[in-house]
mmCIF file with all atom_site columns, C-alpha atoms in Angstrom:
data_model
loop_
_atom_site.group_PDB
_atom_site.id
_atom_site.type_symbol
_atom_site.label_atom_id
_atom_site.label_alt_id
_atom_site.label_comp_id
_atom_site.label_asym_id
_atom_site.label_entity_id
_atom_site.label_seq_id
_atom_site.pdbx_PDB_ins_code
_atom_site.Cartn_x
_atom_site.Cartn_y
_atom_site.Cartn_z
_atom_site.occupancy
_atom_site.B_iso_or_equiv
_atom_site.pdbx_formal_charge
_atom_site.auth_seq_id
_atom_site.auth_comp_id
_atom_site.auth_asym_id
_atom_site.auth_atom_id
_atom_site.pdbx_PDB_model_num
ATOM 1   C CA . GLY E 1 1   ? 122.880 106.246 98.616  1.00 0.00 ? 137 GLY E CA 1
ATOM 2   C CA . ALA E 1 2   ? 119.464 107.631 99.095  1.00 0.00 ? 138 ALA E CA 1
ATOM 3   C CA . VAL E 1 3   ? 116.734 107.117 97.197  1.00 0.00 ? 139 VAL E CA 1
ATOM 4   C CA . VAL E 1 4   ? 114.003 108.427 95.695  1.00 0.00 ? 140 VAL E CA 1
ATOM 5   C CA . SER E 1 5   ? 111.158 106.901 94.098  1.00 0.00 ? 141 SER E CA 1
ATOM 6   C CA . GLN E 1 6   ? 108.441 107.575 91.164  1.00 0.00 ? 142 GLN E CA 1
ATOM 7   C CA . HIS E 1 7   ? 104.912 105.061 90.778  1.00 0.00 ? 143 HIS E CA 1
ATOM 8   C CA . PRO E 1 8   ? 104.397 105.136 87.774  1.00 0.00 ? 144 PRO E CA 1
ATOM 9   C CA . SER E 1 9   ? 106.706 105.589 85.035  1.00 0.00 ? 145 SER E CA 1
ATOM 10  C CA . ARG E 1 10  ? 104.734 106.178 83.172  1.00 0.00 ? 146 ARG E CA 1
ATOM 11  C CA . VAL E 1 11  ? 100.715 106.805 82.168  1.00 0.00 ? 147 VAL E CA 1
ATOM 12  C CA . ILE E 1 12  ? 98.800  107.221 79.752  1.00 0.00 ? 148 ILE E CA 1
ATOM 13  C CA . CYS E 1 13  ? 95.079  109.027 80.412  1.00 0.00 ? 149 CYS E CA 1
ATOM 14  C CA . LYS E 1 14  ? 91.933  110.475 78.744  1.00 0.00 ? 150 LYS E CA 1
ATOM 15  C CA . SER E 1 15  ? 91.824  114.532 77.940  1.00 0.00 ? 151 SER E CA 1
ATOM 16  C CA . GLY E 1 16  ? 89.431  115.505 81.617  1.00 0.00 ? 152 GLY E CA 1
ATOM 17  C CA . THR E 1 17  ? 90.496  112.619 83.891  1.00 0.00 ? 153 THR E CA 1
ATOM 18  C CA . SER E 1 18  ? 93.485  113.019 86.396  1.00 0.00 ? 154 SER E CA 1
ATOM 19  C CA . VAL E 1 19  ? 96.166  112.405 87.608  1.00 0.00 ? 155 VAL E CA 1
ATOM 20  C CA . LYS E 1 20  ? 98.315  111.479 90.546  1.00 0.00 ? 156 LYS E CA 1
ATOM 21  C CA . ILE E 1 21  ? 102.641 110.776 90.884  1.00 0.00 ? 157 ILE E CA 1
ATOM 22  C CA . GLU E 1 22  ? 103.782 109.797 93.708  1.00 0.00 ? 158 GLU E CA 1
ATOM 23  C CA . CYS E 1 23  ? 107.271 110.323 94.762  1.00 0.00 ? 159 CYS E CA 1
ATOM 24  C CA . ARG E 1 24  ? 108.951 108.015 97.725  1.00 0.00 ? 160 ARG E CA 1
ATOM 25  C CA . SER E 1 25  ? 112.600 109.003 99.733  1.00 0.00 ? 161 SER E CA 1
ATOM 26  C CA . LEU E 1 26  ? 113.067 105.153 100.748 1.00 0.00 ? 162 LEU E CA 1
ATOM 27  C CA . ASP E 1 27  ? 116.121 105.629 103.182 1.00 0.00 ? 163 ASP E CA 1
ATOM 28  C CA . PHE E 1 28  ? 115.723 109.244 104.500 1.00 0.00 ? 164 PHE E CA 1
ATOM 29  C CA . GLN E 1 29  ? 113.715 111.647 105.442 1.00 0.00 ? 165 GLN E CA 1
ATOM 30  C CA . ALA E 1 30  ? 112.813 114.245 102.494 1.00 0.00 ? 166 ALA E CA 1
ATOM 31  C CA . THR E 1 31  ? 111.871 117.731 104.460 1.00 0.00 ? 167 THR E CA 1
ATOM 32  C CA . THR E 1 32  ? 112.241 119.475 101.138 1.00 0.00 ? 168 THR E CA 1
ATOM 33  C CA . MET E 1 33  ? 110.573 117.685 97.217  1.00 0.00 ? 169 MET E CA 1
ATOM 34  C CA . PHE E 1 34  ? 110.566 119.256 94.352  1.00 0.00 ? 170 PHE E CA 1
ATOM 35  C CA . TRP E 1 35  ? 108.670 118.789 91.427  1.00 0.00 ? 171 TRP E CA 1
ATOM 36  C CA . TYR E 1 36  ? 110.133 119.618 87.687  1.00 0.00 ? 172 TYR E CA 1
ATOM 37  C CA . ARG E 1 37  ? 108.761 119.526 84.486  1.00 0.00 ? 173 ARG E CA 1
ATOM 38  C CA . GLN E 1 38  ? 111.053 118.371 81.221  1.00 0.00 ? 174 GLN E CA 1
ATOM 39  C CA . PHE E 1 39  ? 110.401 120.737 77.916  1.00 0.00 ? 175 PHE E CA 1
ATOM 40  C CA . PRO E 1 40  ? 112.125 120.196 74.227  1.00 0.00 ? 176 PRO E CA 1
ATOM 41  C CA . LYS E 1 41  ? 116.262 120.171 74.230  1.00 0.00 ? 177 LYS E CA 1
ATOM 42  C CA . GLN E 1 42  ? 116.703 118.407 77.880  1.00 0.00 ? 178 GLN E CA 1
ATOM 43  C CA . SER E 1 43  ? 115.592 121.803 79.876  1.00 0.00 ? 179 SER E CA 1
ATOM 44  C CA . LEU E 1 44  ? 113.938 120.681 83.112  1.00 0.00 ? 180 LEU E CA 1
ATOM 45  C CA . MET E 1 45  ? 111.648 123.371 85.210  1.00 0.00 ? 181 MET E CA 1
ATOM 46  C CA . LEU E 1 46  ? 111.083 123.678 88.385  1.00 0.00 ? 182 LEU E CA 1
ATOM 47  C CA . MET E 1 47  ? 106.943 122.971 89.370  1.00 0.00 ? 183 MET E CA 1
ATOM 48  C CA . ALA E 1 48  ? 106.685 123.397 93.035  1.00 0.00 ? 184 ALA E CA 1
ATOM 49  C CA . THR E 1 49  ? 108.960 123.208 96.148  1.00 0.00 ? 185 THR E CA 1
ATOM 50  C CA . SER E 1 50  ? 106.947 121.693 98.921  1.00 0.00 ? 186 SER E CA 1
ATOM 51  C CA . ASN E 1 51  ? 108.045 121.322 102.461 1.00 0.00 ? 187 ASN E CA 1
ATOM 52  C CA . GLU E 1 52  ? 106.200 118.537 104.949 1.00 0.00 ? 188 GLU E CA 1
ATOM 53  C CA . GLY E 1 53  ? 103.293 119.714 106.660 1.00 0.00 ? 189 GLY E CA 1
ATOM 54  C CA . SER E 1 54  ? 103.093 122.165 104.969 1.00 0.00 ? 190 SER E CA 1
ATOM 55  C CA . LYS E 1 55  ? 101.387 123.630 101.525 1.00 0.00 ? 191 LYS E CA 1
ATOM 56  C CA . ALA E 1 56  ? 103.587 123.817 98.499  1.00 0.00 ? 192 ALA E CA 1
ATOM 57  C CA . THR E 1 57  ? 104.980 126.518 97.674  1.00 0.00 ? 193 THR E CA 1
ATOM 58  C CA . TYR E 1 58  ? 104.628 126.920 93.501  1.00 0.00 ? 194 TYR E CA 1
ATOM 59  C CA . GLU E 1 59  ? 106.417 128.824 90.698  1.00 0.00 ? 195 GLU E CA 1
ATOM 60  C CA . GLN E 1 60  ? 105.463 131.661 88.291  1.00 0.00 ? 196 GLN E CA 1
ATOM 61  C CA . GLY E 1 61  ? 102.807 130.645 85.082  1.00 0.00 ? 197 GLY E CA 1
ATOM 62  C CA . VAL E 1 62  ? 102.391 127.628 87.106  1.00 0.00 ? 198 VAL E CA 1
ATOM 63  C CA . GLU E 1 63  ? 98.996  126.750 87.847  1.00 0.00 ? 199 GLU E CA 1
ATOM 64  C CA . LYS E 1 64  ? 98.555  124.991 91.580  1.00 0.00 ? 200 LYS E CA 1
ATOM 65  C CA . ASP E 1 65  ? 94.591  124.667 90.659  1.00 0.00 ? 201 ASP E CA 1
ATOM 66  C CA . LYS E 1 66  ? 95.976  122.067 88.206  1.00 0.00 ? 202 LYS E CA 1
ATOM 67  C CA . PHE E 1 67  ? 98.827  120.540 89.412  1.00 0.00 ? 203 PHE E CA 1
ATOM 68  C CA . LEU E 1 68  ? 97.733  119.874 93.117  1.00 0.00 ? 204 LEU E CA 1
ATOM 69  C CA . ILE E 1 69  ? 101.219 119.207 95.238  1.00 0.00 ? 205 ILE E CA 1
ATOM 70  C CA . ASN E 1 70  ? 100.792 117.412 98.396  1.00 0.00 ? 206 ASN E CA 1
ATOM 71  C CA . HIS E 1 71  ? 103.757 116.201 101.226 1.00 0.00 ? 207 HIS E CA 1
ATOM 72  C CA . ALA E 1 72  ? 101.901 114.465 103.781 1.00 0.00 ? 208 ALA E CA 1
ATOM 73  C CA . SER E 1 73  ? 104.487 112.596 105.775 1.00 0.00 ? 209 SER E CA 1
ATOM 74  C CA . LEU E 1 74  ? 108.446 113.318 105.300 1.00 0.00 ? 210 LEU E CA 1
ATOM 75  C CA . THR E 1 75  ? 109.187 109.970 102.967 1.00 0.00 ? 211 THR E CA 1
ATOM 76  C CA . LEU E 1 76  ? 106.400 110.787 100.304 1.00 0.00 ? 212 LEU E CA 1
ATOM 77  C CA . SER E 1 77  ? 105.061 113.658 98.135  1.00 0.00 ? 213 SER E CA 1
ATOM 78  C CA . THR E 1 78  ? 102.336 113.158 95.045  1.00 0.00 ? 214 THR E CA 1
ATOM 79  C CA . LEU E 1 79  ? 101.626 115.570 92.536  1.00 0.00 ? 215 LEU E CA 1
ATOM 80  C CA . THR E 1 80  ? 97.886  114.882 90.805  1.00 0.00 ? 216 THR E CA 1
ATOM 81  C CA . VAL E 1 81  ? 97.501  116.513 87.786  1.00 0.00 ? 217 VAL E CA 1
ATOM 82  C CA . THR E 1 82  ? 93.531  117.494 87.499  1.00 0.00 ? 218 THR E CA 1
ATOM 83  C CA . SER E 1 83  ? 91.074  117.330 83.927  1.00 0.00 ? 219 SER E CA 1
ATOM 84  C CA . ALA E 1 84  ? 94.503  117.060 81.813  1.00 0.00 ? 220 ALA E CA 1
ATOM 85  C CA . HIS E 1 85  ? 94.715  117.859 78.749  1.00 0.00 ? 221 HIS E CA 1
ATOM 86  C CA . PRO E 1 86  ? 97.526  116.797 75.546  1.00 0.00 ? 222 PRO E CA 1
ATOM 87  C CA . GLU E 1 87  ? 99.052  119.876 76.502  1.00 0.00 ? 223 GLU E CA 1
ATOM 88  C CA . ASP E 1 88  ? 99.900  118.454 79.370  1.00 0.00 ? 224 ASP E CA 1
ATOM 89  C CA . SER E 1 89  ? 101.584 115.318 78.097  1.00 0.00 ? 225 SER E CA 1
ATOM 90  C CA . SER E 1 90  ? 105.835 116.013 79.820  1.00 0.00 ? 226 SER E CA 1
ATOM 91  C CA . PHE E 1 91  ? 107.794 113.780 81.523  1.00 0.00 ? 227 PHE E CA 1
ATOM 92  C CA . TYR E 1 92  ? 107.836 114.876 85.193  1.00 0.00 ? 228 TYR E CA 1
ATOM 93  C CA . ILE E 1 93  ? 110.852 114.518 87.851  1.00 0.00 ? 229 ILE E CA 1
ATOM 94  C CA . CYS E 1 94  ? 110.866 115.019 91.464  1.00 0.00 ? 230 CYS E CA 1
ATOM 95  C CA . SER E 1 95  ? 113.736 114.783 93.753  1.00 0.00 ? 231 SER E CA 1
ATOM 96  C CA . ALA E 1 96  ? 114.142 115.136 97.865  1.00 0.00 ? 232 ALA E CA 1
ATOM 97  C CA . ARG E 1 97  ? 116.073 117.036 99.790  1.00 0.00 ? 233 ARG E CA 1
ATOM 98  C CA . GLY E 1 98  ? 116.527 115.927 103.918 1.00 0.00 ? 234 GLY E CA 1
ATOM 99  C CA . ARG E 1 99  ? 116.892 117.717 106.976 1.00 0.00 ? 235 ARG E CA 1
ATOM 100 C CA . GLY E 1 100 ? 120.719 119.577 107.094 1.00 0.00 ? 236 GLY E CA 1
ATOM 101 C CA . THR E 1 101 ? 121.964 119.001 103.056 1.00 0.00 ? 237 THR E CA 1
ATOM 102 C CA . ASP E 1 102 ? 122.051 121.050 100.247 1.00 0.00 ? 238 ASP E CA 1
ATOM 103 C CA . THR E 1 103 ? 121.632 117.909 98.421  1.00 0.00 ? 239 THR E CA 1
ATOM 104 C CA . GLN E 1 104 ? 119.193 116.723 96.345  1.00 0.00 ? 240 GLN E CA 1
ATOM 105 C CA . TYR E 1 105 ? 118.235 113.192 94.829  1.00 0.00 ? 241 TYR E CA 1
ATOM 106 C CA . PHE E 1 106 ? 116.387 113.369 92.276  1.00 0.00 ? 242 PHE E CA 1
ATOM 107 C CA . GLY E 1 107 ? 113.602 110.636 90.987  1.00 0.00 ? 243 GLY E CA 1
ATOM 108 C CA . PRO E 1 108 ? 113.565 108.498 87.999  1.00 0.00 ? 244 PRO E CA 1
ATOM 109 C CA . GLY E 1 109 ? 110.736 110.216 86.734  1.00 0.00 ? 245 GLY E CA 1
ATOM 110 C CA . THR E 1 110 ? 107.196 109.535 85.582  1.00 0.00 ? 246 THR E CA 1
ATOM 111 C CA . ARG E 1 111 ? 106.327 110.424 82.008  1.00 0.00 ? 247 ARG E CA 1
ATOM 112 C CA . LEU E 1 112 ? 102.407 110.704 81.347  1.00 0.00 ? 248 LEU E CA 1
ATOM 113 C CA . THR E 1 113 ? 101.028 110.725 77.939  1.00 0.00 ? 249 THR E CA 1
ATOM 114 C CA . VAL E 1 114 ? 97.733  112.619 77.221  1.00 0.00 ? 250 VAL E CA 1
ATOM 115 C CA . LEU E 1 115 ? 95.412  111.316 74.856  1.00 0.00 ? 251 LEU E CA 1
ATOM 116 C CA . GLU I 2 1   ? 120.880 97.940  90.853  1.00 0.00 ? 74  GLU I CA 1
ATOM 117 C CA . ASP I 2 2   ? 121.599 101.093 87.611  1.00 0.00 ? 75  ASP I CA 1
ATOM 118 C CA . LYS I 2 3   ? 123.591 104.079 89.597  1.00 0.00 ? 76  LYS I CA 1
ATOM 119 C CA . VAL I 2 4   ? 125.378 107.037 89.301  1.00 0.00 ? 77  VAL I CA 1
ATOM 120 C CA . VAL I 2 5   ? 128.254 108.300 90.926  1.00 0.00 ? 78  VAL I CA 1
ATOM 121 C CA . GLN I 2 6   ? 129.769 111.866 90.533  1.00 0.00 ? 79  GLN I CA 1
ATOM 122 C CA . SER I 2 7   ? 133.175 113.016 92.115  1.00 0.00 ? 80  SER I CA 1
ATOM 123 C CA . PRO I 2 8   ? 134.375 114.605 94.103  1.00 0.00 ? 81  PRO I CA 1
ATOM 124 C CA . LEU I 2 9   ? 131.327 115.050 95.546  1.00 0.00 ? 82  LEU I CA 1
ATOM 125 C CA . SER I 2 10  ? 133.092 119.123 96.125  1.00 0.00 ? 83  SER I CA 1
ATOM 126 C CA . LEU I 2 11  ? 135.707 120.983 95.140  1.00 0.00 ? 84  LEU I CA 1
ATOM 127 C CA . VAL I 2 12  ? 137.093 124.723 95.872  1.00 0.00 ? 85  VAL I CA 1
ATOM 128 C CA . VAL I 2 13  ? 139.358 126.317 93.250  1.00 0.00 ? 86  VAL I CA 1
ATOM 129 C CA . HIS I 2 14  ? 140.390 129.658 92.430  1.00 0.00 ? 87  HIS I CA 1
ATOM 130 C CA . GLU I 2 15  ? 139.720 131.734 89.220  1.00 0.00 ? 88  GLU I CA 1
ATOM 131 C CA . GLY I 2 16  ? 141.282 131.027 86.368  1.00 0.00 ? 89  GLY I CA 1
ATOM 132 C CA . ASP I 2 17  ? 141.770 127.020 87.625  1.00 0.00 ? 90  ASP I CA 1
ATOM 133 C CA . THR I 2 18  ? 140.204 124.588 84.984  1.00 0.00 ? 91  THR I CA 1
ATOM 134 C CA . VAL I 2 19  ? 138.639 121.606 86.735  1.00 0.00 ? 92  VAL I CA 1
ATOM 135 C CA . THR I 2 20  ? 137.447 118.504 85.828  1.00 0.00 ? 93  THR I CA 1
ATOM 136 C CA . LEU I 2 21  ? 134.742 117.186 86.990  1.00 0.00 ? 94  LEU I CA 1
ATOM 137 C CA . ASN I 2 22  ? 133.600 113.362 87.206  1.00 0.00 ? 95  ASN I CA 1
ATOM 138 C CA . CYS I 2 23  ? 130.502 110.909 85.520  1.00 0.00 ? 96  CYS I CA 1
ATOM 139 C CA . SER I 2 24  ? 130.322 107.009 86.271  1.00 0.00 ? 97  SER I CA 1
ATOM 140 C CA . TYR I 2 25  ? 127.650 104.681 86.081  1.00 0.00 ? 98  TYR I CA 1
ATOM 141 C CA . GLU I 2 26  ? 126.096 101.694 86.227  1.00 0.00 ? 99  GLU I CA 1
ATOM 142 C CA . VAL I 2 27  ? 122.753 101.343 83.948  1.00 0.00 ? 100 VAL I CA 1
ATOM 143 C CA . THR I 2 28  ? 121.157 99.168  81.357  1.00 0.00 ? 101 THR I CA 1
ATOM 144 C CA . ASN I 2 29  ? 119.997 100.294 78.837  1.00 0.00 ? 102 ASN I CA 1
ATOM 145 C CA . PHE I 2 30  ? 122.175 102.967 78.294  1.00 0.00 ? 103 PHE I CA 1
ATOM 146 C CA . ARG I 2 31  ? 121.362 105.680 75.799  1.00 0.00 ? 104 ARG I CA 1
ATOM 147 C CA . SER I 2 32  ? 121.901 108.841 76.620  1.00 0.00 ? 105 SER I CA 1
ATOM 148 C CA . LEU I 2 33  ? 124.473 111.120 79.732  1.00 0.00 ? 106 LEU I CA 1
ATOM 149 C CA . LEU I 2 34  ? 123.160 114.591 80.319  1.00 0.00 ? 107 LEU I CA 1
ATOM 150 C CA . TRP I 2 35  ? 125.263 117.471 82.161  1.00 0.00 ? 108 TRP I CA 1
ATOM 151 C CA . TYR I 2 36  ? 123.296 119.415 84.140  1.00 0.00 ? 109 TYR I CA 1
ATOM 152 C CA . LYS I 2 37  ? 124.555 122.662 85.933  1.00 0.00 ? 110 LYS I CA 1
ATOM 153 C CA . GLN I 2 38  ? 122.023 123.778 89.604  1.00 0.00 ? 111 GLN I CA 1
ATOM 154 C CA . GLU I 2 39  ? 121.956 126.948 90.477  1.00 0.00 ? 112 GLU I CA 1
ATOM 155 C CA . LYS I 2 40  ? 119.110 127.625 91.910  1.00 0.00 ? 113 LYS I CA 1
ATOM 156 C CA . LYS I 2 41  ? 115.934 127.018 90.594  1.00 0.00 ? 114 LYS I CA 1
ATOM 157 C CA . ALA I 2 42  ? 116.035 123.821 88.441  1.00 0.00 ? 115 ALA I CA 1
ATOM 158 C CA . PRO I 2 43  ? 118.560 122.633 86.347  1.00 0.00 ? 116 PRO I CA 1
ATOM 159 C CA . THR I 2 44  ? 119.289 123.732 83.646  1.00 0.00 ? 117 THR I CA 1
ATOM 160 C CA . PHE I 2 45  ? 120.668 121.177 81.033  1.00 0.00 ? 118 PHE I CA 1
ATOM 161 C CA . LEU I 2 46  ? 124.621 121.900 79.571  1.00 0.00 ? 119 LEU I CA 1
ATOM 162 C CA . PHE I 2 47  ? 125.228 118.624 77.482  1.00 0.00 ? 120 PHE I CA 1
ATOM 163 C CA . MET I 2 48  ? 123.826 115.701 76.133  1.00 0.00 ? 121 MET I CA 1
ATOM 164 C CA . LEU I 2 49  ? 125.959 112.405 74.599  1.00 0.00 ? 122 LEU I CA 1
ATOM 165 C CA . THR I 2 50  ? 125.306 109.456 73.463  1.00 0.00 ? 123 THR I CA 1
ATOM 166 C CA . SER I 2 51  ? 127.972 108.469 71.637  1.00 0.00 ? 124 SER I CA 1
ATOM 167 C CA . SER I 2 52  ? 131.989 108.518 72.473  1.00 0.00 ? 125 SER I CA 1
ATOM 168 C CA . GLY I 2 53  ? 134.505 110.115 72.436  1.00 0.00 ? 126 GLY I CA 1
ATOM 169 C CA . ILE I 2 54  ? 133.032 112.603 70.441  1.00 0.00 ? 127 ILE I CA 1
ATOM 170 C CA . GLU I 2 55  ? 133.239 116.143 72.860  1.00 0.00 ? 128 GLU I CA 1
ATOM 171 C CA . LYS I 2 56  ? 130.758 118.697 72.804  1.00 0.00 ? 129 LYS I CA 1
ATOM 172 C CA . LYS I 2 57  ? 132.168 121.910 73.859  1.00 0.00 ? 130 LYS I CA 1
ATOM 173 C CA . SER I 2 58  ? 130.318 125.708 74.740  1.00 0.00 ? 131 SER I CA 1
ATOM 174 C CA . GLY I 2 59  ? 132.259 128.092 75.620  1.00 0.00 ? 132 GLY I CA 1
ATOM 175 C CA . ARG I 2 60  ? 134.886 127.374 78.513  1.00 0.00 ? 133 ARG I CA 1
ATOM 176 C CA . LEU I 2 61  ? 133.020 124.175 78.964  1.00 0.00 ? 134 LEU I CA 1
ATOM 177 C CA . SER I 2 62  ? 133.332 120.407 77.284  1.00 0.00 ? 135 SER I CA 1
ATOM 178 C CA . SER I 2 63  ? 132.656 117.302 77.989  1.00 0.00 ? 136 SER I CA 1
ATOM 179 C CA . ILE I 2 64  ? 133.026 113.637 76.278  1.00 0.00 ? 137 ILE I CA 1
ATOM 180 C CA . LEU I 2 65  ? 131.940 110.224 76.970  1.00 0.00 ? 138 LEU I CA 1
ATOM 181 C CA . ASP I 2 66  ? 134.107 106.774 77.203  1.00 0.00 ? 139 ASP I CA 1
ATOM 182 C CA . LYS I 2 67  ? 130.721 104.369 76.534  1.00 0.00 ? 140 LYS I CA 1
ATOM 183 C CA . LYS I 2 68  ? 134.221 101.803 77.341  1.00 0.00 ? 141 LYS I CA 1
ATOM 184 C CA . GLU I 2 69  ? 134.984 103.175 81.003  1.00 0.00 ? 142 GLU I CA 1
ATOM 185 C CA . LEU I 2 70  ? 130.788 104.052 81.131  1.00 0.00 ? 143 LEU I CA 1
ATOM 186 C CA . SER I 2 71  ? 131.601 107.673 82.704  1.00 0.00 ? 144 SER I CA 1
ATOM 187 C CA . SER I 2 72  ? 132.106 110.895 81.773  1.00 0.00 ? 145 SER I CA 1
ATOM 188 C CA . ILE I 2 73  ? 134.153 114.360 82.363  1.00 0.00 ? 146 ILE I CA 1
ATOM 189 C CA . LEU I 2 74  ? 133.292 117.579 81.874  1.00 0.00 ? 147 LEU I CA 1
ATOM 190 C CA . ASN I 2 75  ? 136.225 120.377 81.711  1.00 0.00 ? 148 ASN I CA 1
ATOM 191 C CA . ILE I 2 76  ? 136.081 123.802 82.726  1.00 0.00 ? 149 ILE I CA 1
ATOM 192 C CA . THR I 2 77  ? 138.492 125.945 81.882  1.00 0.00 ? 150 THR I CA 1
ATOM 193 C CA . ALA I 2 78  ? 139.956 129.363 83.323  1.00 0.00 ? 151 ALA I CA 1
ATOM 194 C CA . THR I 2 79  ? 136.667 129.416 86.277  1.00 0.00 ? 152 THR I CA 1
ATOM 195 C CA . GLN I 2 80  ? 134.890 131.993 87.060  1.00 0.00 ? 153 GLN I CA 1
ATOM 196 C CA . THR I 2 81  ? 133.002 133.146 90.270  1.00 0.00 ? 154 THR I CA 1
ATOM 197 C CA . GLY I 2 82  ? 129.863 132.920 88.104  1.00 0.00 ? 155 GLY I CA 1
ATOM 198 C CA . ASP I 2 83  ? 130.599 129.011 87.648  1.00 0.00 ? 156 ASP I CA 1
ATOM 199 C CA . SER I 2 84  ? 130.082 128.155 91.133  1.00 0.00 ? 157 SER I CA 1
ATOM 200 C CA . ALA I 2 85  ? 127.075 125.542 91.196  1.00 0.00 ? 158 ALA I CA 1
ATOM 201 C CA . ILE I 2 86  ? 126.421 121.746 91.683  1.00 0.00 ? 159 ILE I CA 1
ATOM 202 C CA . TYR I 2 87  ? 126.500 119.885 88.796  1.00 0.00 ? 160 TYR I CA 1
ATOM 203 C CA . LEU I 2 88  ? 124.629 117.142 87.730  1.00 0.00 ? 161 LEU I CA 1
ATOM 204 C CA . CYS I 2 89  ? 125.188 113.904 85.557  1.00 0.00 ? 162 CYS I CA 1
ATOM 205 C CA . ALA I 2 90  ? 122.439 112.143 84.505  1.00 0.00 ? 163 ALA I CA 1
ATOM 206 C CA . VAL I 2 91  ? 122.432 108.642 82.339  1.00 0.00 ? 164 VAL I CA 1
ATOM 207 C CA . VAL I 2 92  ? 119.171 108.274 80.786  1.00 0.00 ? 165 VAL I CA 1
ATOM 208 C CA . ASP I 2 93  ? 118.037 104.788 80.283  1.00 0.00 ? 166 ASP I CA 1
ATOM 209 C CA . THR I 2 94  ? 116.274 103.528 76.680  1.00 0.00 ? 167 THR I CA 1
ATOM 210 C CA . GLY I 2 95  ? 113.043 102.945 78.809  1.00 0.00 ? 168 GLY I CA 1
ATOM 211 C CA . ASN I 2 96  ? 113.593 106.717 79.299  1.00 0.00 ? 169 ASN I CA 1
ATOM 212 C CA . GLN I 2 97  ? 113.962 106.564 82.935  1.00 0.00 ? 170 GLN I CA 1
ATOM 213 C CA . PHE I 2 98  ? 116.601 109.059 84.636  1.00 0.00 ? 171 PHE I CA 1
ATOM 214 C CA . TYR I 2 99  ? 119.354 108.260 87.071  1.00 0.00 ? 172 TYR I CA 1
ATOM 215 C CA . PHE I 2 100 ? 120.808 111.913 88.712  1.00 0.00 ? 173 PHE I CA 1
ATOM 216 C CA . GLY I 2 101 ? 124.420 111.329 90.228  1.00 0.00 ? 174 GLY I CA 1
ATOM 217 C CA . THR I 2 102 ? 124.162 113.745 93.833  1.00 0.00 ? 175 THR I CA 1
ATOM 218 C CA . GLY I 2 103 ? 126.667 116.599 92.192  1.00 0.00 ? 176 GLY I CA 1
ATOM 219 C CA . THR I 2 104 ? 129.703 117.920 93.076  1.00 0.00 ? 177 THR I CA 1
ATOM 220 C CA . SER I 2 105 ? 129.959 120.875 94.541  1.00 0.00 ? 178 SER I CA 1
ATOM 221 C CA . LEU I 2 106 ? 132.188 123.296 92.564  1.00 0.00 ? 179 LEU I CA 1
ATOM 222 C CA . THR I 2 107 ? 132.747 127.157 94.156  1.00 0.00 ? 180 THR I CA 1
ATOM 223 C CA . VAL I 2 108 ? 135.364 129.209 92.516  1.00 0.00 ? 181 VAL I CA 1
ATOM 224 C CA . ILE I 2 109 ? 136.202 131.946 94.688  1.00 0.00 ? 182 ILE I CA 1
ATOM 225 C CA . PRO I 2 110 ? 138.373 134.891 93.700  1.00 0.00 ? 183 PRO I CA 1
#
């Protein structure tokens, strides 16, 4: 089946630094990628949707200048948390969807801890 | 290779029917199994299961985990059109890595 990977799986950084998280579709072309953030009690919040070659569409309340999303190719999307602060500490999950299908394939997630 | 498999892939039922969705997993260092309902935006959390044999219930939805069989089922009784969605199963390991299934697409017709 389709596989989506994320890198790194865990990252610890100092406050004020920027962190980049990669999401790759390993065996299919992901025309659309989604970025989620996990909140307490297992809930997931959709942060943004990105289509290959175009700007990401951010959900209301998500700062686009803080969470930079790039979907430069059909197999790679990146989320950069700029000037990270402790409140950005969370679990970030990406998912990818190929052309003409509704099925989303989820990545394993990245745990970000900002000290 | 760790993986989660859901069945069936899709299901069409009439209102009032009862459905059972299946999730089986092969995940080393299992910690918990989660069920989500995905309609539009982010998946909505339904249940978290960690112990075998203990049923979790919320209204018409219920779920149970069988660690011996490495599986879980999600039951929906007296289905309504609002239950139409994709139901996702995810297993979390002790390293907090998520393994999602591809989901079961449920359509409930009036």
